[in-house]
Amino acid sequence: MSLFKSKPKPAPYVAPTGAVTLTRAQFATTMRVRPAFRTYAQAVGLARATQALDDAFTENLRGMAATGFWQFGTSGNVGNPTQLRCQGDTELGVFFGAIDMLFGFDKTKIDGRATYLNGLLGKADAGLLRVDLQANAETEANYYVAPVPVQQRPGTPVVPPKPAAMVNGAKALAWLTWGVQGSTAAFSQALANNTRSDGSFPLGPNHTQLLAAWQTMVPIAPAYRGWNNAASQQKYPSNVGGLQVLDAVFAELAARPMPARGDNAWYDLALYVYGAVVTAQGFTDGNKRAARLAYVSMLQSGGVPMVAPNGTLGSRLGDML
């Protein structure tokens, strides 16, 4: 007979099984300590990274399939859920891995956009972009029709010709609204709000000013872009990453001396800004419209005649494909 009774062996650990529910707050708390998020936050700043977390969770709520569980790539928005449900811990791990991957993709695309735009700025500083514009200018008659001259009645005072700046403004608005269906009032107001005639960089040190104009020109754009499996197939970053790229461009231009008014170097910088807006894709829709506004604002501030790039040059400036 044993003097001491043996202790019962503890039962082996068994991972919980069954469905797992994840709230928005739980998702954010878990993601914040993961290396992929920390790397991303270092690239775009904590505020933007936090916004990206919220966008990623919202987007993946659309991944709730008819089964009631999340599936990467599904975009059904079944039942308008507010929480994410996975079939178990394994599927939850797949979800977090997918988000890690998307943050990595976005960081890589941010870096790629910045590298491309550094090269484009080099071409602008060398005067190469305006040379391209000379060979690829949009035919003015395609977007602008001069008003019919008013017949002078005998004995009335002579009507002086419109100032060149006013004519340039009319041409700029005509190109900005070329192809727009419906009212163009928002475009007219956006151009008026962003027109400078003092030779300064007209768009401010970050995207805020252009964003305000974009919101009036594209009022029904989606709230965000990215954070699903389709994002991995796109060359451009999410709108969060795109605004990071655009802010770097605007901050650099706002800090550097602009050319003298009337200098043809304004065409180079305007083309660079156009390419930057299209390339960064900081807005969820209507980036080309925002790029056109930025372009004509540059020409207006620089006091140079309106010359618009054609579609061939525009596509070449914006590295999207």
PDB file of C-alpha atoms in Angstrom:
ATOM      1  CA  MET A   1       0.000   0.000   0.000  1.00  0.00           C
ATOM      2  CA  SER A   2       1.400   3.370  -1.054  1.00  0.00           C
ATOM      3  CA  LEU A   3       1.939   5.885   1.694  1.00  0.00           C
ATOM      4  CA  PHE A   4       1.274   8.776  -0.652  1.00  0.00           C
ATOM      5  CA  LYS A   5      -1.484   9.015  -3.159  1.00  0.00           C
ATOM      6  CA  SER A   6      -0.346  10.136  -6.608  1.00  0.00           C
ATOM      7  CA  LYS A   7      -1.737  13.423  -7.807  1.00  0.00           C
ATOM      8  CA  PRO A   8      -4.061  13.188 -10.778  1.00  0.00           C
ATOM      9  CA  LYS A   9      -2.449  14.332 -13.992  1.00  0.00           C
ATOM     10  CA  PRO A  10      -3.897  17.611 -15.347  1.00  0.00           C
ATOM     11  CA  ALA A  11      -5.926  17.264 -18.484  1.00  0.00           C
ATOM     12  CA  PRO A  12      -4.148  18.468 -21.640  1.00  0.00           C
ATOM     13  CA  TYR A  13      -5.011  21.957 -22.808  1.00  0.00           C
ATOM     14  CA  VAL A  14      -7.659  22.062 -25.499  1.00  0.00           C
ATOM     15  CA  ALA A  15      -8.066  25.268 -27.468  1.00  0.00           C
ATOM     16  CA  PRO A  16     -11.553  26.715 -27.405  1.00  0.00           C
ATOM     17  CA  THR A  17     -13.698  25.668 -30.299  1.00  0.00           C
ATOM     18  CA  GLY A  18     -16.649  27.285 -31.938  1.00  0.00           C
ATOM     19  CA  ALA A  19     -17.429  30.692 -33.302  1.00  0.00           C
ATOM     20  CA  VAL A  20     -15.379  33.708 -32.261  1.00  0.00           C
ATOM     21  CA  THR A  21     -16.809  37.228 -32.255  1.00  0.00           C
ATOM     22  CA  LEU A  22     -14.577  40.263 -32.636  1.00  0.00           C
ATOM     23  CA  THR A  23     -15.672  43.818 -31.878  1.00  0.00           C
ATOM     24  CA  ARG A  24     -14.170  46.910 -33.429  1.00  0.00           C
ATOM     25  CA  ALA A  25     -12.416  47.789 -30.148  1.00  0.00           C
ATOM     26  CA  GLN A  26     -11.026  44.263 -29.745  1.00  0.00           C
ATOM     27  CA  PHE A  27      -9.704  44.359 -33.285  1.00  0.00           C
ATOM     28  CA  ALA A  28      -7.942  47.695 -32.731  1.00  0.00           C
ATOM     29  CA  THR A  29      -6.465  46.596 -29.402  1.00  0.00           C
ATOM     30  CA  THR A  30      -5.099  43.375 -30.905  1.00  0.00           C
ATOM     31  CA  MET A  31      -3.723  44.975 -34.057  1.00  0.00           C
ATOM     32  CA  ARG A  32      -1.905  47.804 -32.278  1.00  0.00           C
ATOM     33  CA  VAL A  33       0.692  45.452 -30.803  1.00  0.00           C
ATOM     34  CA  ARG A  34       1.371  43.532 -34.007  1.00  0.00           C
ATOM     35  CA  PRO A  35       4.627  44.285 -35.883  1.00  0.00           C
ATOM     36  CA  ALA A  36       2.855  44.970 -39.195  1.00  0.00           C
ATOM     37  CA  PHE A  37       0.779  47.743 -37.647  1.00  0.00           C
ATOM     38  CA  ARG A  38       3.751  49.270 -35.864  1.00  0.00           C
ATOM     39  CA  THR A  39       5.720  49.389 -39.117  1.00  0.00           C
ATOM     40  CA  TYR A  40       2.757  50.961 -40.892  1.00  0.00           C
ATOM     41  CA  ALA A  41       2.238  53.532 -38.134  1.00  0.00           C
ATOM     42  CA  GLN A  42       5.876  54.556 -38.399  1.00  0.00           C
ATOM     43  CA  ALA A  43       5.327  55.216 -42.118  1.00  0.00           C
ATOM     44  CA  VAL A  44       2.066  57.171 -41.991  1.00  0.00           C
ATOM     45  CA  GLY A  45       1.793  58.336 -38.391  1.00  0.00           C
ATOM     46  CA  LEU A  46      -0.370  56.969 -35.596  1.00  0.00           C
ATOM     47  CA  ALA A  47      -3.471  59.012 -36.478  1.00  0.00           C
ATOM     48  CA  ARG A  48      -3.564  57.772 -40.071  1.00  0.00           C
ATOM     49  CA  ALA A  49      -2.738  54.217 -39.023  1.00  0.00           C
ATOM     50  CA  THR A  50      -5.610  54.320 -36.526  1.00  0.00           C
ATOM     51  CA  GLN A  51      -7.938  55.518 -39.275  1.00  0.00           C
ATOM     52  CA  ALA A  52      -6.702  52.662 -41.440  1.00  0.00           C
ATOM     53  CA  LEU A  53      -7.591  50.192 -38.672  1.00  0.00           C
ATOM     54  CA  ASP A  54     -11.132  51.524 -38.552  1.00  0.00           C
ATOM     55  CA  ASP A  55     -11.434  51.408 -42.347  1.00  0.00           C
ATOM     56  CA  ALA A  56     -10.054  47.867 -42.438  1.00  0.00           C
ATOM     57  CA  PHE A  57     -12.565  46.634 -39.886  1.00  0.00           C
ATOM     58  CA  THR A  58     -15.464  48.350 -41.640  1.00  0.00           C
ATOM     59  CA  GLU A  59     -14.417  46.961 -45.004  1.00  0.00           C
ATOM     60  CA  ASN A  60     -14.107  43.434 -43.666  1.00  0.00           C
ATOM     61  CA  LEU A  61     -17.572  43.545 -42.179  1.00  0.00           C
ATOM     62  CA  ARG A  62     -18.549  43.340 -45.837  1.00  0.00           C
ATOM     63  CA  GLY A  63     -16.759  39.995 -45.822  1.00  0.00           C
ATOM     64  CA  MET A  64     -19.476  38.423 -43.682  1.00  0.00           C
ATOM     65  CA  ALA A  65     -20.847  35.707 -45.933  1.00  0.00           C
ATOM     66  CA  ALA A  66     -24.346  34.258 -45.917  1.00  0.00           C
ATOM     67  CA  THR A  67     -23.045  31.583 -43.515  1.00  0.00           C
ATOM     68  CA  GLY A  68     -22.658  34.279 -40.877  1.00  0.00           C
ATOM     69  CA  PHE A  69     -18.858  34.039 -40.845  1.00  0.00           C
ATOM     70  CA  TRP A  70     -16.109  36.200 -42.312  1.00  0.00           C
ATOM     71  CA  GLN A  71     -14.534  35.094 -45.571  1.00  0.00           C
ATOM     72  CA  PHE A  72     -11.610  36.978 -47.120  1.00  0.00           C
ATOM     73  CA  GLY A  73     -12.669  38.245 -50.513  1.00  0.00           C
ATOM     74  CA  THR A  74     -16.410  38.058 -49.974  1.00  0.00           C
ATOM     75  CA  SER A  75     -18.144  41.389 -50.432  1.00  0.00           C
ATOM     76  CA  GLY A  76     -21.762  40.748 -49.655  1.00  0.00           C
ATOM     77  CA  ASN A  77     -22.456  43.017 -46.683  1.00  0.00           C
ATOM     78  CA  VAL A  78     -24.899  40.400 -45.431  1.00  0.00           C
ATOM     79  CA  GLY A  79     -27.156  41.762 -42.721  1.00  0.00           C
ATOM     80  CA  ASN A  80     -25.137  44.957 -42.114  1.00  0.00           C
ATOM     81  CA  PRO A  81     -23.217  43.461 -39.161  1.00  0.00           C
ATOM     82  CA  THR A  82     -21.316  45.494 -36.570  1.00  0.00           C
ATOM     83  CA  GLN A  83     -19.132  42.635 -35.318  1.00  0.00           C
ATOM     84  CA  LEU A  84     -16.907  40.164 -37.088  1.00  0.00           C
ATOM     85  CA  ARG A  85     -17.581  36.455 -36.610  1.00  0.00           C
ATOM     86  CA  CYS A  86     -15.120  33.705 -37.486  1.00  0.00           C
ATOM     87  CA  GLN A  87     -15.702  29.965 -37.352  1.00  0.00           C
ATOM     88  CA  GLY A  88     -12.883  29.521 -34.840  1.00  0.00           C
ATOM     89  CA  ASP A  89      -9.434  30.573 -33.695  1.00  0.00           C
ATOM     90  CA  THR A  90      -7.850  29.323 -36.910  1.00  0.00           C
ATOM     91  CA  GLU A  91     -10.057  31.506 -39.085  1.00  0.00           C
ATOM     92  CA  LEU A  92      -9.502  34.443 -36.740  1.00  0.00           C
ATOM     93  CA  GLY A  93      -5.761  33.993 -37.208  1.00  0.00           C
ATOM     94  CA  VAL A  94      -6.277  34.020 -40.976  1.00  0.00           C
ATOM     95  CA  PHE A  95      -8.142  37.313 -40.627  1.00  0.00           C
ATOM     96  CA  PHE A  96      -5.368  38.989 -38.637  1.00  0.00           C
ATOM     97  CA  GLY A  97      -2.798  37.624 -41.080  1.00  0.00           C
ATOM     98  CA  ALA A  98      -4.769  39.106 -43.967  1.00  0.00           C
ATOM     99  CA  ILE A  99      -4.809  42.530 -42.322  1.00  0.00           C
ATOM    100  CA  ASP A 100      -1.058  42.270 -41.652  1.00  0.00           C
ATOM    101  CA  MET A 101      -0.587  41.498 -45.332  1.00  0.00           C
ATOM    102  CA  LEU A 102      -2.698  44.482 -46.416  1.00  0.00           C
ATOM    103  CA  PHE A 103      -0.685  46.845 -44.214  1.00  0.00           C
ATOM    104  CA  GLY A 104       2.469  45.468 -45.797  1.00  0.00           C
ATOM    105  CA  PHE A 105       1.056  45.944 -49.295  1.00  0.00           C
ATOM    106  CA  ASP A 106       0.079  49.531 -48.521  1.00  0.00           C
ATOM    107  CA  LYS A 107       3.506  50.371 -47.102  1.00  0.00           C
ATOM    108  CA  THR A 108       5.190  48.954 -50.219  1.00  0.00           C
ATOM    109  CA  LYS A 109       2.880  50.943 -52.489  1.00  0.00           C
ATOM    110  CA  ILE A 110       3.493  54.156 -50.542  1.00  0.00           C
ATOM    111  CA  ASP A 111       7.216  53.692 -50.999  1.00  0.00           C
ATOM    112  CA  GLY A 112       6.768  52.947 -54.703  1.00  0.00           C
ATOM    113  CA  ARG A 113       4.635  56.052 -55.282  1.00  0.00           C
ATOM    114  CA  ALA A 114       7.183  58.218 -53.466  1.00  0.00           C
ATOM    115  CA  THR A 115      10.036  56.821 -55.546  1.00  0.00           C
ATOM    116  CA  TYR A 116       8.162  57.431 -58.799  1.00  0.00           C
ATOM    117  CA  LEU A 117       7.280  60.999 -57.833  1.00  0.00           C
ATOM    118  CA  ASN A 118      10.852  61.789 -56.849  1.00  0.00           C
ATOM    119  CA  GLY A 119      11.827  60.891 -60.405  1.00  0.00           C
ATOM    120  CA  LEU A 120       8.985  62.967 -61.838  1.00  0.00           C
ATOM    121  CA  LEU A 121      10.077  65.978 -59.773  1.00  0.00           C
ATOM    122  CA  GLY A 122      13.576  65.561 -61.174  1.00  0.00           C
ATOM    123  CA  LYS A 123      12.138  65.807 -64.685  1.00  0.00           C
ATOM    124  CA  ALA A 124      10.177  68.903 -63.694  1.00  0.00           C
ATOM    125  CA  ASP A 125      13.251  70.599 -62.259  1.00  0.00           C
ATOM    126  CA  ALA A 126      15.149  69.797 -65.463  1.00  0.00           C
ATOM    127  CA  GLY A 127      12.417  71.393 -67.608  1.00  0.00           C
ATOM    128  CA  LEU A 128      11.580  68.103 -69.330  1.00  0.00           C
ATOM    129  CA  LEU A 129       7.864  68.016 -68.563  1.00  0.00           C
ATOM    130  CA  ARG A 130       7.034  71.223 -70.424  1.00  0.00           C
ATOM    131  CA  VAL A 131       8.875  69.846 -73.455  1.00  0.00           C
ATOM    132  CA  ASP A 132       6.522  66.868 -73.293  1.00  0.00           C
ATOM    133  CA  LEU A 133       3.584  69.267 -72.953  1.00  0.00           C
ATOM    134  CA  GLN A 134       4.572  71.078 -76.151  1.00  0.00           C
ATOM    135  CA  ALA A 135       4.229  67.812 -78.066  1.00  0.00           C
ATOM    136  CA  ASN A 136       1.151  66.613 -76.167  1.00  0.00           C
ATOM    137  CA  ALA A 137      -1.051  69.643 -75.565  1.00  0.00           C
ATOM    138  CA  GLU A 138      -4.806  69.146 -75.802  1.00  0.00           C
ATOM    139  CA  THR A 139      -6.324  70.991 -78.747  1.00  0.00           C
ATOM    140  CA  GLU A 140      -7.913  74.048 -77.185  1.00  0.00           C
ATOM    141  CA  ALA A 141     -10.973  73.893 -79.435  1.00  0.00           C
ATOM    142  CA  ASN A 142     -11.827  70.505 -77.939  1.00  0.00           C
ATOM    143  CA  TYR A 143     -12.671  72.002 -74.552  1.00  0.00           C
ATOM    144  CA  TYR A 144     -12.996  75.770 -75.032  1.00  0.00           C
ATOM    145  CA  VAL A 145     -15.114  77.811 -77.406  1.00  0.00           C
ATOM    146  CA  ALA A 146     -14.533  81.528 -77.292  1.00  0.00           C
ATOM    147  CA  PRO A 147     -17.705  83.609 -76.896  1.00  0.00           C
ATOM    148  CA  VAL A 148     -19.067  85.209 -80.035  1.00  0.00           C
ATOM    149  CA  PRO A 149     -17.941  88.861 -80.219  1.00  0.00           C
ATOM    150  CA  VAL A 150     -20.680  91.347 -79.438  1.00  0.00           C
ATOM    151  CA  GLN A 151     -21.460  93.595 -82.381  1.00  0.00           C
ATOM    152  CA  GLN A 152     -20.665  97.194 -81.518  1.00  0.00           C
ATOM    153  CA  ARG A 153     -23.668  99.458 -81.974  1.00  0.00           C
ATOM    154  CA  PRO A 154     -22.958 102.773 -83.609  1.00  0.00           C
ATOM    155  CA  GLY A 155     -22.475 105.579 -81.116  1.00  0.00           C
ATOM    156  CA  THR A 156     -21.881 103.344 -78.091  1.00  0.00           C
ATOM    157  CA  PRO A 157     -18.642 103.311 -76.124  1.00  0.00           C
ATOM    158  CA  VAL A 158     -16.022 100.829 -77.278  1.00  0.00           C
ATOM    159  CA  VAL A 159     -16.002  97.664 -75.158  1.00  0.00           C
ATOM    160  CA  PRO A 160     -12.403  96.866 -74.192  1.00  0.00           C
ATOM    161  CA  PRO A 161     -11.159  93.312 -74.674  1.00  0.00           C
ATOM    162  CA  LYS A 162     -11.243  91.045 -71.650  1.00  0.00           C
ATOM    163  CA  PRO A 163      -8.003  90.913 -69.660  1.00  0.00           C
ATOM    164  CA  ALA A 164      -5.765  87.956 -70.419  1.00  0.00           C
ATOM    165  CA  ALA A 165      -6.172  86.642 -66.865  1.00  0.00           C
ATOM    166  CA  MET A 166      -9.948  86.511 -67.291  1.00  0.00           C
ATOM    167  CA  VAL A 167      -9.643  84.654 -70.600  1.00  0.00           C
ATOM    168  CA  ASN A 168      -7.179  82.216 -69.038  1.00  0.00           C
ATOM    169  CA  GLY A 169      -9.595  81.644 -66.181  1.00  0.00           C
ATOM    170  CA  ALA A 170     -12.399  80.858 -68.626  1.00  0.00           C
ATOM    171  CA  LYS A 171     -10.175  78.380 -70.455  1.00  0.00           C
ATOM    172  CA  ALA A 172      -9.095  76.784 -67.188  1.00  0.00           C
ATOM    173  CA  LEU A 173     -12.704  76.305 -66.094  1.00  0.00           C
ATOM    174  CA  ALA A 174     -13.650  74.910 -69.501  1.00  0.00           C
ATOM    175  CA  TRP A 175     -10.919  72.251 -69.291  1.00  0.00           C
ATOM    176  CA  LEU A 176     -11.695  71.511 -65.645  1.00  0.00           C
ATOM    177  CA  THR A 177     -15.355  70.831 -66.468  1.00  0.00           C
ATOM    178  CA  TRP A 178     -14.726  69.144 -69.829  1.00  0.00           C
ATOM    179  CA  GLY A 179     -16.823  65.972 -69.898  1.00  0.00           C
ATOM    180  CA  VAL A 180     -18.630  66.713 -66.617  1.00  0.00           C
ATOM    181  CA  GLN A 181     -22.317  65.844 -66.711  1.00  0.00           C
ATOM    182  CA  GLY A 182     -24.821  68.059 -64.940  1.00  0.00           C
ATOM    183  CA  SER A 183     -24.111  71.180 -62.922  1.00  0.00           C
ATOM    184  CA  THR A 184     -20.575  72.550 -62.886  1.00  0.00           C
ATOM    185  CA  ALA A 185     -21.235  75.088 -60.148  1.00  0.00           C
ATOM    186  CA  ALA A 186     -19.097  73.199 -57.634  1.00  0.00           C
ATOM    187  CA  PHE A 187     -16.175  73.203 -60.071  1.00  0.00           C
ATOM    188  CA  SER A 188     -16.492  76.945 -60.630  1.00  0.00           C
ATOM    189  CA  GLN A 189     -16.491  77.575 -56.885  1.00  0.00           C
ATOM    190  CA  ALA A 190     -13.566  75.206 -56.326  1.00  0.00           C
ATOM    191  CA  LEU A 191     -11.524  77.000 -58.961  1.00  0.00           C
ATOM    192  CA  ALA A 192     -12.387  80.400 -57.478  1.00  0.00           C
ATOM    193  CA  ASN A 193     -11.404  79.205 -53.987  1.00  0.00           C
ATOM    194  CA  ASN A 194      -8.070  77.851 -55.187  1.00  0.00           C
ATOM    195  CA  THR A 195      -7.068  80.626 -57.565  1.00  0.00           C
ATOM    196  CA  ARG A 196      -4.054  82.696 -56.561  1.00  0.00           C
ATOM    197  CA  SER A 197      -2.353  85.346 -58.641  1.00  0.00           C
ATOM    198  CA  ASP A 198       0.659  86.014 -56.458  1.00  0.00           C
ATOM    199  CA  GLY A 199       3.174  83.423 -57.630  1.00  0.00           C
ATOM    200  CA  SER A 200       2.883  81.309 -54.479  1.00  0.00           C
ATOM    201  CA  PHE A 201       2.248  77.584 -54.278  1.00  0.00           C
ATOM    202  CA  PRO A 202      -1.558  77.706 -54.300  1.00  0.00           C
ATOM    203  CA  LEU A 203      -2.525  74.391 -52.676  1.00  0.00           C
ATOM    204  CA  GLY A 204      -1.202  74.718 -49.129  1.00  0.00           C
ATOM    205  CA  PRO A 205       1.248  72.582 -47.125  1.00  0.00           C
ATOM    206  CA  ASN A 206      -0.945  69.463 -47.099  1.00  0.00           C
ATOM    207  CA  HIS A 207      -3.990  67.907 -48.737  1.00  0.00           C
ATOM    208  CA  THR A 208      -6.592  69.786 -46.648  1.00  0.00           C
ATOM    209  CA  GLN A 209      -7.339  72.514 -49.168  1.00  0.00           C
ATOM    210  CA  LEU A 210      -7.602  70.169 -52.149  1.00  0.00           C
ATOM    211  CA  LEU A 211      -9.676  67.741 -50.085  1.00  0.00           C
ATOM    212  CA  ALA A 212     -12.247  70.444 -49.383  1.00  0.00           C
ATOM    213  CA  ALA A 213     -12.520  71.209 -53.096  1.00  0.00           C
ATOM    214  CA  TRP A 214     -12.688  67.519 -53.981  1.00  0.00           C
ATOM    215  CA  GLN A 215     -15.541  66.948 -51.540  1.00  0.00           C
ATOM    216  CA  THR A 216     -17.658  69.522 -53.389  1.00  0.00           C
ATOM    217  CA  MET A 217     -16.727  68.224 -56.859  1.00  0.00           C
ATOM    218  CA  VAL A 218     -17.178  64.524 -55.996  1.00  0.00           C
ATOM    219  CA  PRO A 219     -19.861  64.576 -53.286  1.00  0.00           C
ATOM    220  CA  ILE A 220     -20.882  60.896 -53.413  1.00  0.00           C
ATOM    221  CA  ALA A 221     -17.445  59.284 -53.365  1.00  0.00           C
ATOM    222  CA  PRO A 222     -16.864  56.245 -51.104  1.00  0.00           C
ATOM    223  CA  ALA A 223     -15.594  56.910 -47.595  1.00  0.00           C
ATOM    224  CA  TYR A 224     -12.417  54.840 -48.032  1.00  0.00           C
ATOM    225  CA  ARG A 225     -10.572  52.563 -50.435  1.00  0.00           C
ATOM    226  CA  GLY A 226      -8.486  49.480 -49.777  1.00  0.00           C
ATOM    227  CA  TRP A 227      -8.322  46.838 -47.051  1.00  0.00           C
ATOM    228  CA  ASN A 228      -9.775  43.890 -48.955  1.00  0.00           C
ATOM    229  CA  ASN A 229      -8.322  41.276 -51.282  1.00  0.00           C
ATOM    230  CA  ALA A 230      -8.799  43.545 -54.310  1.00  0.00           C
ATOM    231  CA  ALA A 231      -6.370  46.031 -52.751  1.00  0.00           C
ATOM    232  CA  SER A 232      -3.533  43.546 -53.193  1.00  0.00           C
ATOM    233  CA  GLN A 233      -4.116  43.596 -56.950  1.00  0.00           C
ATOM    234  CA  GLN A 234      -3.943  47.402 -57.301  1.00  0.00           C
ATOM    235  CA  LYS A 235      -0.710  49.266 -57.851  1.00  0.00           C
ATOM    236  CA  TYR A 236      -1.750  52.386 -55.977  1.00  0.00           C
ATOM    237  CA  PRO A 237      -2.104  52.547 -52.181  1.00  0.00           C
ATOM    238  CA  SER A 238      -5.215  52.968 -50.056  1.00  0.00           C
ATOM    239  CA  ASN A 239      -6.580  56.474 -49.738  1.00  0.00           C
ATOM    240  CA  VAL A 240      -4.897  56.646 -46.303  1.00  0.00           C
ATOM    241  CA  GLY A 241      -1.522  55.809 -47.825  1.00  0.00           C
ATOM    242  CA  GLY A 242      -2.227  58.020 -50.826  1.00  0.00           C
ATOM    243  CA  LEU A 243      -2.812  61.077 -48.657  1.00  0.00           C
ATOM    244  CA  GLN A 244       0.489  60.388 -46.930  1.00  0.00           C
ATOM    245  CA  VAL A 245       2.241  60.543 -50.313  1.00  0.00           C
ATOM    246  CA  LEU A 246       0.332  63.655 -51.362  1.00  0.00           C
ATOM    247  CA  ASP A 247       1.106  65.472 -48.120  1.00  0.00           C
ATOM    248  CA  ALA A 248       4.816  64.866 -48.614  1.00  0.00           C
ATOM    249  CA  VAL A 249       4.593  66.376 -52.113  1.00  0.00           C
ATOM    250  CA  PHE A 250       2.647  69.452 -51.004  1.00  0.00           C
ATOM    251  CA  ALA A 251       4.844  70.068 -47.949  1.00  0.00           C
ATOM    252  CA  GLU A 252       7.969  70.044 -50.127  1.00  0.00           C
ATOM    253  CA  LEU A 253       6.483  72.411 -52.718  1.00  0.00           C
ATOM    254  CA  ALA A 254       5.067  74.786 -50.100  1.00  0.00           C
ATOM    255  CA  ALA A 255       8.531  75.125 -48.570  1.00  0.00           C
ATOM    256  CA  ARG A 256      10.478  75.769 -51.789  1.00  0.00           C
ATOM    257  CA  PRO A 257      10.653  79.085 -53.668  1.00  0.00           C
ATOM    258  CA  MET A 258       8.341  79.182 -56.668  1.00  0.00           C
ATOM    259  CA  PRO A 259       9.483  80.476 -60.089  1.00  0.00           C
ATOM    260  CA  ALA A 260       8.839  84.073 -61.040  1.00  0.00           C
ATOM    261  CA  ARG A 261       5.359  84.730 -62.427  1.00  0.00           C
ATOM    262  CA  GLY A 262       5.298  84.180 -66.142  1.00  0.00           C
ATOM    263  CA  ASP A 263       8.231  81.743 -66.044  1.00  0.00           C
ATOM    264  CA  ASN A 264       7.637  78.603 -68.109  1.00  0.00           C
ATOM    265  CA  ALA A 265       8.900  76.533 -65.169  1.00  0.00           C
ATOM    266  CA  TRP A 266       5.341  76.796 -63.834  1.00  0.00           C
ATOM    267  CA  TYR A 267       4.266  74.322 -66.521  1.00  0.00           C
ATOM    268  CA  ASP A 268       6.784  71.791 -65.218  1.00  0.00           C
ATOM    269  CA  LEU A 269       5.608  72.166 -61.639  1.00  0.00           C
ATOM    270  CA  ALA A 270       1.943  72.098 -62.652  1.00  0.00           C
ATOM    271  CA  LEU A 271       2.478  68.862 -64.584  1.00  0.00           C
ATOM    272  CA  TYR A 272       4.341  67.421 -61.617  1.00  0.00           C
ATOM    273  CA  VAL A 273       1.474  68.313 -59.271  1.00  0.00           C
ATOM    274  CA  TYR A 274      -1.019  66.805 -61.732  1.00  0.00           C
ATOM    275  CA  GLY A 275       1.008  63.602 -61.824  1.00  0.00           C
ATOM    276  CA  ALA A 276       1.346  63.572 -58.041  1.00  0.00           C
ATOM    277  CA  VAL A 277      -2.393  63.778 -57.419  1.00  0.00           C
ATOM    278  CA  VAL A 278      -3.179  61.042 -59.946  1.00  0.00           C
ATOM    279  CA  THR A 279      -0.306  58.835 -58.786  1.00  0.00           C
ATOM    280  CA  ALA A 280      -0.952  59.156 -55.055  1.00  0.00           C
ATOM    281  CA  GLN A 281      -4.668  58.315 -55.430  1.00  0.00           C
ATOM    282  CA  GLY A 282      -5.325  59.963 -52.090  1.00  0.00           C
ATOM    283  CA  PHE A 283      -9.027  60.347 -52.859  1.00  0.00           C
ATOM    284  CA  THR A 284     -11.415  57.427 -53.161  1.00  0.00           C
ATOM    285  CA  ASP A 285     -12.758  58.613 -56.521  1.00  0.00           C
ATOM    286  CA  GLY A 286     -12.315  61.575 -58.856  1.00  0.00           C
ATOM    287  CA  ASN A 287      -8.527  61.859 -58.505  1.00  0.00           C
ATOM    288  CA  LYS A 288      -8.206  63.074 -62.092  1.00  0.00           C
ATOM    289  CA  ARG A 289     -10.709  65.839 -61.438  1.00  0.00           C
ATOM    290  CA  ALA A 290      -8.739  66.865 -58.364  1.00  0.00           C
ATOM    291  CA  ALA A 291      -5.549  66.708 -60.453  1.00  0.00           C
ATOM    292  CA  ARG A 292      -7.047  69.020 -63.076  1.00  0.00           C
ATOM    293  CA  LEU A 293      -8.002  71.534 -60.411  1.00  0.00           C
ATOM    294  CA  ALA A 294      -4.498  71.400 -58.966  1.00  0.00           C
ATOM    295  CA  TYR A 295      -2.981  71.853 -62.422  1.00  0.00           C
ATOM    296  CA  VAL A 296      -5.009  74.915 -63.413  1.00  0.00           C
ATOM    297  CA  SER A 297      -4.515  76.434 -59.946  1.00  0.00           C
ATOM    298  CA  MET A 298      -0.769  76.210 -60.508  1.00  0.00           C
ATOM    299  CA  LEU A 299      -0.986  77.925 -63.908  1.00  0.00           C
ATOM    300  CA  GLN A 300      -3.221  80.654 -62.510  1.00  0.00           C
ATOM    301  CA  SER A 301      -0.817  81.406 -59.681  1.00  0.00           C
ATOM    302  CA  GLY A 302       2.133  81.319 -62.078  1.00  0.00           C
ATOM    303  CA  GLY A 303       0.503  83.758 -64.482  1.00  0.00           C
ATOM    304  CA  VAL A 304       1.157  81.620 -67.570  1.00  0.00           C
ATOM    305  CA  PRO A 305      -1.297  80.975 -70.434  1.00  0.00           C
ATOM    306  CA  MET A 306      -3.603  77.999 -70.165  1.00  0.00           C
ATOM    307  CA  VAL A 307      -2.187  74.942 -71.952  1.00  0.00           C
ATOM    308  CA  ALA A 308      -3.756  71.595 -71.070  1.00  0.00           C
ATOM    309  CA  PRO A 309      -2.086  68.178 -71.335  1.00  0.00           C
ATOM    310  CA  ASN A 310      -3.818  65.670 -73.578  1.00  0.00           C
ATOM    311  CA  GLY A 311      -4.922  62.231 -72.442  1.00  0.00           C
ATOM    312  CA  THR A 312      -1.689  60.595 -73.548  1.00  0.00           C
ATOM    313  CA  LEU A 313       0.467  62.872 -71.423  1.00  0.00           C
ATOM    314  CA  GLY A 314      -1.979  62.742 -68.529  1.00  0.00           C
ATOM    315  CA  SER A 315      -1.821  58.945 -68.442  1.00  0.00           C
ATOM    316  CA  ARG A 316       1.946  59.007 -68.596  1.00  0.00           C
ATOM    317  CA  LEU A 317       2.245  61.471 -65.724  1.00  0.00           C
ATOM    318  CA  GLY A 318       0.070  59.416 -63.388  1.00  0.00           C
ATOM    319  CA  ASP A 319       1.665  56.076 -62.661  1.00  0.00           C
ATOM    320  CA  MET A 320      -1.409  53.981 -61.852  1.00  0.00           C
ATOM    321  CA  LEU A 321      -1.130  50.788 -63.878  1.00  0.00           C
TER     322      LEU A 321
END
